[in-house]
XYZ file of C-alpha atoms in Angstrom:
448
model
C -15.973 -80.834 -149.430
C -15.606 -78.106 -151.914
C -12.169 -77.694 -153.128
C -11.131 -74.332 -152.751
C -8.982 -72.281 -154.705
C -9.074 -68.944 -153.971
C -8.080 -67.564 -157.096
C -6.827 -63.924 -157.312
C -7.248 -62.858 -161.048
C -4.994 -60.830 -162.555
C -4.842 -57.383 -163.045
C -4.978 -57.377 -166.943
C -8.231 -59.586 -166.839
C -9.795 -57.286 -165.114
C -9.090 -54.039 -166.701
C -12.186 -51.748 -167.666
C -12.417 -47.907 -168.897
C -14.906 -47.449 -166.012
C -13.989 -44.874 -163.024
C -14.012 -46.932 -159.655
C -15.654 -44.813 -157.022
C -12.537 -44.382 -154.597
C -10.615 -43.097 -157.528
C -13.345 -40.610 -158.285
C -13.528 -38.934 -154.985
C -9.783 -39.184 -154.123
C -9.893 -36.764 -157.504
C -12.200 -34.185 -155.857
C -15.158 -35.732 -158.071
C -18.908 -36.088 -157.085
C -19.536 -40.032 -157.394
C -21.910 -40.505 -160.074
C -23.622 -43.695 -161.731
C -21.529 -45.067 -164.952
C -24.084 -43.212 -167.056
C -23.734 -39.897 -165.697
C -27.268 -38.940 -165.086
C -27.787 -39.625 -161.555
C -25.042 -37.878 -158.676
C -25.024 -40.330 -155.341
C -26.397 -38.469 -151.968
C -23.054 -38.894 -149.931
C -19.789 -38.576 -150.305
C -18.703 -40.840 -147.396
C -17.803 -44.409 -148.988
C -15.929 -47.162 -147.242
C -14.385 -49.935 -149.245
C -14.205 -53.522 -147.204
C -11.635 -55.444 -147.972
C -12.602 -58.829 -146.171
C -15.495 -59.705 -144.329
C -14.563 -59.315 -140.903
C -14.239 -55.630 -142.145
C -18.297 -55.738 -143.865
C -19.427 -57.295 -140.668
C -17.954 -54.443 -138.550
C -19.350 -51.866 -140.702
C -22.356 -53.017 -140.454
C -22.378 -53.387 -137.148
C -21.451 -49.615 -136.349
C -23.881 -47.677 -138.396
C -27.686 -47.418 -138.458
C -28.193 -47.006 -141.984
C -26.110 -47.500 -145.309
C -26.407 -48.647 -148.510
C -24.204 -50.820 -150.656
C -22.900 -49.564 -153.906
C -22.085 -52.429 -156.487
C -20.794 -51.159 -160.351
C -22.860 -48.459 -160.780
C -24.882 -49.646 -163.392
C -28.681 -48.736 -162.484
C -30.315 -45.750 -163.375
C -32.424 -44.591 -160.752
C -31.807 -44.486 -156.726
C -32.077 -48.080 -155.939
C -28.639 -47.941 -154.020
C -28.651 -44.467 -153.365
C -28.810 -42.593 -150.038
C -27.867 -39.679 -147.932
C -25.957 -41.335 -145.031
C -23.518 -43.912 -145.713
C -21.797 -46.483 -148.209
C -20.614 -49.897 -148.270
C -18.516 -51.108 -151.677
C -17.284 -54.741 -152.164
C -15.582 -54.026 -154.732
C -12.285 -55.101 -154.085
C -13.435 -58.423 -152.704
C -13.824 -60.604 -156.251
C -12.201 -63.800 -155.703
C -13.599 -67.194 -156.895
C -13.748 -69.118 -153.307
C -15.000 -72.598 -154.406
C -15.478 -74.381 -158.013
C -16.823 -77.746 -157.590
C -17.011 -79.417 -160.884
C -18.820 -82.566 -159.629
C -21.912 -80.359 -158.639
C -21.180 -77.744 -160.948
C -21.199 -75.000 -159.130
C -19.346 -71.935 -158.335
C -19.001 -69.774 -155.675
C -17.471 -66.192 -155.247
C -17.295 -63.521 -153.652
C -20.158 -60.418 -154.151
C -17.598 -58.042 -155.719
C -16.654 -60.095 -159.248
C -18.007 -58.704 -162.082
C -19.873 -61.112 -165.248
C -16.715 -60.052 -167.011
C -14.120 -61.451 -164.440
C -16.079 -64.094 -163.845
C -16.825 -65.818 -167.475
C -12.891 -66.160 -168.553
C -12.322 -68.343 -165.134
C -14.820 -70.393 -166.010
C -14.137 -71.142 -169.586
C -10.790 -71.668 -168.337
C -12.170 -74.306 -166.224
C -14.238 -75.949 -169.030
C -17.292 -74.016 -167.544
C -19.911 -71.421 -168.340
C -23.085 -69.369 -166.639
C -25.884 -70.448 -168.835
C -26.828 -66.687 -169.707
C -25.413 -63.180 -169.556
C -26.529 -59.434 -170.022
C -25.698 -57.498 -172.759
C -22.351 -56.478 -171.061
C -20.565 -58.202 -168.704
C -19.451 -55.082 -166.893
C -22.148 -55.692 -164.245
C -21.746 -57.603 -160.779
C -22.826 -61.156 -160.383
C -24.883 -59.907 -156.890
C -26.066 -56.974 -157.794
C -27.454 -58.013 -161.453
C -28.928 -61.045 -159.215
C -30.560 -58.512 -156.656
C -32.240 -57.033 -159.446
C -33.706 -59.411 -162.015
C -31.147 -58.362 -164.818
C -31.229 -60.898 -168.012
C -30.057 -61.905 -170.734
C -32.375 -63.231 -173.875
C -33.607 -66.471 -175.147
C -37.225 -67.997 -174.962
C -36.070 -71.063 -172.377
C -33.513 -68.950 -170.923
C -34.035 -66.991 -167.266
C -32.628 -64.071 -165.961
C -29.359 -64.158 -164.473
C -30.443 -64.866 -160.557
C -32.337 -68.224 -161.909
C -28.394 -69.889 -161.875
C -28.332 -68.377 -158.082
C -28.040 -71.836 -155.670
C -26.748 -69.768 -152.751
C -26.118 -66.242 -150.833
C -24.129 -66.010 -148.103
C -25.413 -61.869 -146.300
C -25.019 -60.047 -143.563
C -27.994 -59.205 -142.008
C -28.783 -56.282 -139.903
C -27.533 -57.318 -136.428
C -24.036 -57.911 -138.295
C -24.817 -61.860 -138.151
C -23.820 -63.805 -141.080
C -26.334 -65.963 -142.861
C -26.195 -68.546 -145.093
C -29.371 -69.455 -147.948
C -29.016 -71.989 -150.217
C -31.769 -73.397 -152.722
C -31.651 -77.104 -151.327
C -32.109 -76.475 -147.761
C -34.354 -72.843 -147.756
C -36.724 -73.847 -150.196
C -39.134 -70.940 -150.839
C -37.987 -68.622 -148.551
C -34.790 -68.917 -150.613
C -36.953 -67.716 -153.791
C -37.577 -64.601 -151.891
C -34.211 -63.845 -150.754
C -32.218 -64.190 -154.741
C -34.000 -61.229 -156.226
C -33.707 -59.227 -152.683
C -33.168 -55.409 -154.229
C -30.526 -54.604 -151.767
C -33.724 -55.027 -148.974
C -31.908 -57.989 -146.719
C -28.267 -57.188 -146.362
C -24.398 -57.327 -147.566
C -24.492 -59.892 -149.717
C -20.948 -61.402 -149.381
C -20.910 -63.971 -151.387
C -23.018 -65.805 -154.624
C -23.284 -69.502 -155.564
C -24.049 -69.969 -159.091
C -24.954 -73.335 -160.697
C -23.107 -73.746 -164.021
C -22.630 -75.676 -167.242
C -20.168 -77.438 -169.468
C -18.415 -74.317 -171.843
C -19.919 -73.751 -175.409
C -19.571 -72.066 -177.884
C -21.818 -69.321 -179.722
C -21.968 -67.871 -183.595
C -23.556 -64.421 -183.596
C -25.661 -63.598 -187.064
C -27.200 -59.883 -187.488
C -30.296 -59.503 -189.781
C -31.142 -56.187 -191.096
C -34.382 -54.467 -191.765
C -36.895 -56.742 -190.383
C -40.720 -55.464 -191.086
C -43.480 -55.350 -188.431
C -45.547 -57.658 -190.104
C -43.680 -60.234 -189.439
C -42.895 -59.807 -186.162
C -46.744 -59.704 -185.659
C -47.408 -63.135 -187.847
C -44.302 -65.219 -186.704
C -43.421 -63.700 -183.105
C -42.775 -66.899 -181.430
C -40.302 -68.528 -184.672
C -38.211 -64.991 -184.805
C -37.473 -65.500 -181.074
C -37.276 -68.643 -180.634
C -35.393 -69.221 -183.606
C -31.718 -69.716 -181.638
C -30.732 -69.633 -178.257
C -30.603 -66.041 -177.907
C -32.211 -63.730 -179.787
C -32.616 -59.564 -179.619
C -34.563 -57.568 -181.678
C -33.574 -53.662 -182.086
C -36.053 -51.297 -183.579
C -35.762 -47.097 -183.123
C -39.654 -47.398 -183.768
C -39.552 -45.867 -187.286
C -40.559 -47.104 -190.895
C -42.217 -50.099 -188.961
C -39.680 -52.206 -188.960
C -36.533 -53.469 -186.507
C -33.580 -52.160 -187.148
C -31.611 -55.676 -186.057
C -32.225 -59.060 -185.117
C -29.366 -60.553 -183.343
C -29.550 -64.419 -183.390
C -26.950 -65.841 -180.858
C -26.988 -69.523 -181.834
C -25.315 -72.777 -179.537
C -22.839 -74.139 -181.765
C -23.940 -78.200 -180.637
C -26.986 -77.400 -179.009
C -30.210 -78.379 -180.141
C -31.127 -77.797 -183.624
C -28.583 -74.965 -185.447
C -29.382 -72.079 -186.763
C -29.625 -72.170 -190.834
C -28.121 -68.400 -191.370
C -29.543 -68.019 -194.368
C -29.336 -64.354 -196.241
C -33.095 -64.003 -195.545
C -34.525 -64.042 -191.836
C -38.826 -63.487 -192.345
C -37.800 -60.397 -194.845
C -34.517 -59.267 -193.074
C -31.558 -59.001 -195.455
C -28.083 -61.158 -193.306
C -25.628 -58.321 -192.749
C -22.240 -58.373 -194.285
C -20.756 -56.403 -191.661
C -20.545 -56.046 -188.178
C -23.201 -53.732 -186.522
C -23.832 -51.758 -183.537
C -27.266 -51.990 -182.373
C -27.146 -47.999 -182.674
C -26.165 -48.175 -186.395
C -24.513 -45.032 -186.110
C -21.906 -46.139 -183.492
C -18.876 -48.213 -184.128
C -19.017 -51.517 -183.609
C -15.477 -51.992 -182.569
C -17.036 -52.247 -178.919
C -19.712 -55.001 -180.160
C -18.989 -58.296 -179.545
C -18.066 -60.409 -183.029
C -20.518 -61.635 -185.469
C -20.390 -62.673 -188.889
C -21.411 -66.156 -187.781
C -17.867 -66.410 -186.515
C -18.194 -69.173 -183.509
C -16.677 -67.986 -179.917
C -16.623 -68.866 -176.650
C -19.802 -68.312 -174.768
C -18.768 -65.014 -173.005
C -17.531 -63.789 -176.009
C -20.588 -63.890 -177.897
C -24.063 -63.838 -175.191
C -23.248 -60.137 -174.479
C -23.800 -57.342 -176.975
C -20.432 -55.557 -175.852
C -16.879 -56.433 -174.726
C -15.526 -56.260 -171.852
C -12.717 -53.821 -172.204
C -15.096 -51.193 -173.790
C -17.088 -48.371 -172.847
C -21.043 -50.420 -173.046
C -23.656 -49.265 -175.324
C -23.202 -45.915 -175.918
C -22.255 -44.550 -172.548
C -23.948 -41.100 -171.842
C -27.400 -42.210 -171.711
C -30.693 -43.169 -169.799
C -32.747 -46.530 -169.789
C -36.157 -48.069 -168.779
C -37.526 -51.524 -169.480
C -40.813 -52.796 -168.964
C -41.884 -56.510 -168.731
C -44.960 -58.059 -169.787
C -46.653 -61.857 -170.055
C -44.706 -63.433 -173.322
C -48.747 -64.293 -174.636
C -49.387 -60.779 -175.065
C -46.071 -59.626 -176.646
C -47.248 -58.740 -179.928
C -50.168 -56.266 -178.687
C -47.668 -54.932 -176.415
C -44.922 -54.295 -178.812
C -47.655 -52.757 -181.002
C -48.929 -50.419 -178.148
C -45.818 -49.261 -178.056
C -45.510 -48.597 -182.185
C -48.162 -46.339 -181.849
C -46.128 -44.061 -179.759
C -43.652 -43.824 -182.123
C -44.095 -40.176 -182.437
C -43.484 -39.335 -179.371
C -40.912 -41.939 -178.242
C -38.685 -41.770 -181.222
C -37.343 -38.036 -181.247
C -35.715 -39.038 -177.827
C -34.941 -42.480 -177.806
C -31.151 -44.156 -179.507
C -32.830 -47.412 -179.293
C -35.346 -50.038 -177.819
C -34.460 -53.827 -177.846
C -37.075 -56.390 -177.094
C -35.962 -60.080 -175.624
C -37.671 -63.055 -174.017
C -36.916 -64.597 -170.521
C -38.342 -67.366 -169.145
C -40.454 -67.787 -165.786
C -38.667 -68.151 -162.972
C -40.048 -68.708 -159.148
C -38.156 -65.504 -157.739
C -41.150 -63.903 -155.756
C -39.742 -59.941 -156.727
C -38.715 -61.439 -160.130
C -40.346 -59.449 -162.618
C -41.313 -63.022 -164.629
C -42.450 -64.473 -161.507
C -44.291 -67.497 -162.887
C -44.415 -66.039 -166.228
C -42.984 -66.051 -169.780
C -42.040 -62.776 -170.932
C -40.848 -59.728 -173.151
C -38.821 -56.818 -171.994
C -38.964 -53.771 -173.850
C -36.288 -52.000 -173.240
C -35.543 -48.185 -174.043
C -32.144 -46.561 -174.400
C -32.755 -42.727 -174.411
C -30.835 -39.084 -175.420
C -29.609 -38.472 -171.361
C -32.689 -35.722 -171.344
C -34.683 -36.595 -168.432
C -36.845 -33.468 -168.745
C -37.737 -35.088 -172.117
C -37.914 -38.775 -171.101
C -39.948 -38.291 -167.584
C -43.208 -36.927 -170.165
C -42.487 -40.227 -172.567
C -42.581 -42.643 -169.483
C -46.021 -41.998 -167.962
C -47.405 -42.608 -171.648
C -45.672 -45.896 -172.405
C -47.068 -47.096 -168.794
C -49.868 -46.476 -169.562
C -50.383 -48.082 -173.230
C -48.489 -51.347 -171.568
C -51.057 -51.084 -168.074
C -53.466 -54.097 -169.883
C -50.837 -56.267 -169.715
C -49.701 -55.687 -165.615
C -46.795 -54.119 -166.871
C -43.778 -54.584 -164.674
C -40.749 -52.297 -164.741
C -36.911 -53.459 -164.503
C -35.928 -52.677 -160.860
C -32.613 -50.868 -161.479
C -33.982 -48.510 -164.282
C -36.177 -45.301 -164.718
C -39.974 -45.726 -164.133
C -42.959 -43.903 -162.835
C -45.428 -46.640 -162.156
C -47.086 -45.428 -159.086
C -46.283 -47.552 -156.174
C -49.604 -48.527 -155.098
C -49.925 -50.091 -158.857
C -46.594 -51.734 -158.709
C -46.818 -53.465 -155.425
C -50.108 -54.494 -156.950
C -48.538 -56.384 -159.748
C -46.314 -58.544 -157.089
C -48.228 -60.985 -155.390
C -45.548 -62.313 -152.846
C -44.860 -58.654 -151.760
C -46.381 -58.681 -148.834
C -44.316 -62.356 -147.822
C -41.190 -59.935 -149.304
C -41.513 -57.493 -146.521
C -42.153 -60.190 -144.075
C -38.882 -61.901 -145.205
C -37.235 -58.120 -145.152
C -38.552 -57.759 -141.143
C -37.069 -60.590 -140.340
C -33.700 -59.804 -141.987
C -33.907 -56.037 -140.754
C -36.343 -55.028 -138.269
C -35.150 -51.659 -138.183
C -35.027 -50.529 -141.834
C -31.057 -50.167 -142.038
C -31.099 -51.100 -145.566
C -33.886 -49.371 -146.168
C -33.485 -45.895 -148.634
C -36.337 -43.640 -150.359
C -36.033 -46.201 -153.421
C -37.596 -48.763 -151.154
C -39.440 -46.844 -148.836
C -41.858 -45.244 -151.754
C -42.284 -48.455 -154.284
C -42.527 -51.137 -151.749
C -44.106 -49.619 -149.252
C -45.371 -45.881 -150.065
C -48.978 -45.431 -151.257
């Protein structure tokens, strides 16, 4: 039997700049995403604090949504009626080091979450670029972290504990639910509350972080597969000018397979002396440290602490997937927009992830590359830029990350799943009547 601990973490651990909702409203403030560019539907928002209290919300109304940290970009957990937050349920039920595995509850954050388990002698074996996100809600949506043998963050996902539509609660683990469990990890908010997340985890390591400067196209295009698969983790940054990238960010196991040699040349990119924002005009007193100076785990996987404002704050974002095997033609197809994507955009970053068996993963049984775009926050501007990068990535059954902008038409995108249609039969059977249903869901997965 799991041992169970029940640890309350402090106060000071979890301290972040960012605006709970509750707090928001109480000040007479529309709730809006942490980005600023999208304002929720409702202003009716009931925090659970156990769940006794989930169950009977969900029990009394006919349709809600539940908000996590606010970190998408487009309406995924948006609606007009009603909304659920977890947030102040973030305890650590069950650590049980034998199995290695760890289970909490849905409300912890990545960045509440990694100090226990270093504490513990313990780590996640990947992480975002911040750890400001939930554990469930990254999960839910295929977020990830880099690394050619690494996948996203919901491949470490063992078991959900949800509350379905009726108010029943269910329990899914990987051992006993077998594929059905593959459908349920990556769920997009379609099944339930999710109450509670299982993770399987790792003996704690350490990471040295190494930025490269300047690195040209052409090598990117003759050595693709030895730039990213040259440490553990490894992110490339480009603002698609002078054809070349910006950054390379080589997160290396300190240990762990063969090291990285941080030599002051990286295929033509010049070792920085310095550390860097991946916007090189921001500070990078938010960035997490480099220099080849070796951290703990959490300390080092994500581009940005904890107690910081991520990225650059005020901003929008897309990301598109495609097969790893046709990375290079992709990342090209996308060079030859440069014109049109750079006058808008503060940065792209492009990092592996490994297949996974997640049926609404968007590396479902295949190796990929995420592009991913951080704009200006001028959607006017960004809306005419999206359609055209769709469209130069379409060859390769481009797939776009769930929680961020898009305009792939939905007929195309449900296209590019092929366990969809077992998806919605999972969804029926979770919630016949569409509670957890909103427009975000209603026009991808099932609009024409």
């Amino acid at each position: 039997m799991h041992k169970r601990t029940f640890l309350k973490l402090s106060s000071a651990m979890l301290a972040a700049p960012l605006l709970s909702p509750l707090s928001a409203w109480s000040a007479g403030e529309k709730l809006k995403n942490w980005a600023g560019n999208l304002t929720y539907s409702t202003d009716r928002l009931t925090a659970a604090k156990s769940l006794d209290q989930a169950k009977v919300f969900v029990k009394q109304h006919a349709k809600f949504k539940v908000l996590g940290t606010r970190h998408c970009f487009n309406i995924i957990a948006d609606t007009s009626t009603e909304l659920l937050s977890l947030k102040d349920l973030h305890e650590v039920i069950s650590l049980d080091a034998k199995a290695k595995k760890v289970t909490i509850q849905a409300g912890m954050n990545y960045g509440q979450l990694s100090p226990y388990l270093h504490g513990k002698g313990f780590a996640v074996h990947n992480l975002a670029s911040l750890p400001h996100i939930s554990v469930a809600g990254a999960c839910a949506t295929a977020t990830h972290g880099s690394g050619n043998k690494n996948g996203n963050l919901a491949t470490a996902v063992s078991g959900l504990e949800l509350i379905n539509a009726k108010g029943d609660v269910i329990q899914l683990s990987k051992e006993k639910d077998g594929d059905t469990f593959n459908g349920a990890v990556v769920n997009l908010g379609a099944l339930g509350v999710i109450t509670k997340v299982t993770l399987d985890i790792e003996p704690t390591f350490s990471v040295r972080q190494y930025v490269y400067e300047n690195l040209p196209l052409d090598q990117l295009k003759a050595h693709f597969d030895d730039i990213t698969g040259s440490a553990y983790s490894v992110s490339l940054f480009t603002d698609w000018k002078n054809k070349r990238f910006n950054e390379v960010w080589i997160k290396s196991r300190v240990g762990k397979d063969k090291p990285f040699e941080a030599k002051a040349e990286f295929y033509g990119a010049k070792k920085s002396a310095k550390n860097l924002h991946p916007i090189a005009e921001l500070s990078a007193e938010n960035c997490t440290e480099q220099l080849g100076i070796a951290g703990p785990w959490f300390e080092r996987l994500p581009h940005f602490k904890m107690g910081f404002t991520p990225s650059s704050g005020k901003e929008l974002q897309s990301e598109y997937f495609v097969p790893r095997r046709n990375a290079v033609d992709a990342i090209l197809a996308v060079e030859r927009l440069h014109a049109q994507i750079s006058p808008h955009l503060m940065i792209t970053e492009i990092r592996t992830i490994a297949a996974d068996t997640l049926w609404m993963s968007p590396c479902y049984k295949q190796d990929s590359v995420a592009i991913h775009f951080t704009w200006q926050q001028d959607w006017p501007a960004v809306s005419k830029v999206l359609p055209q990068i769709e469209k130069a990535l379409a060859p390769y059954n481009v797939r776009p990350h769930w929680g961020k902008l898009f305009s792939i038409a939905p007929s195309v995108l449900q296209s590019r799943y092929e366990r969809l249609d077992d998806f919605k039969k999972l969804v029926e059977t979770y919630d016949p009547q569409g509670k957890f249903r909103n427009d975000f869901l209603s026009k991808n997965l099932y609009g024409k």
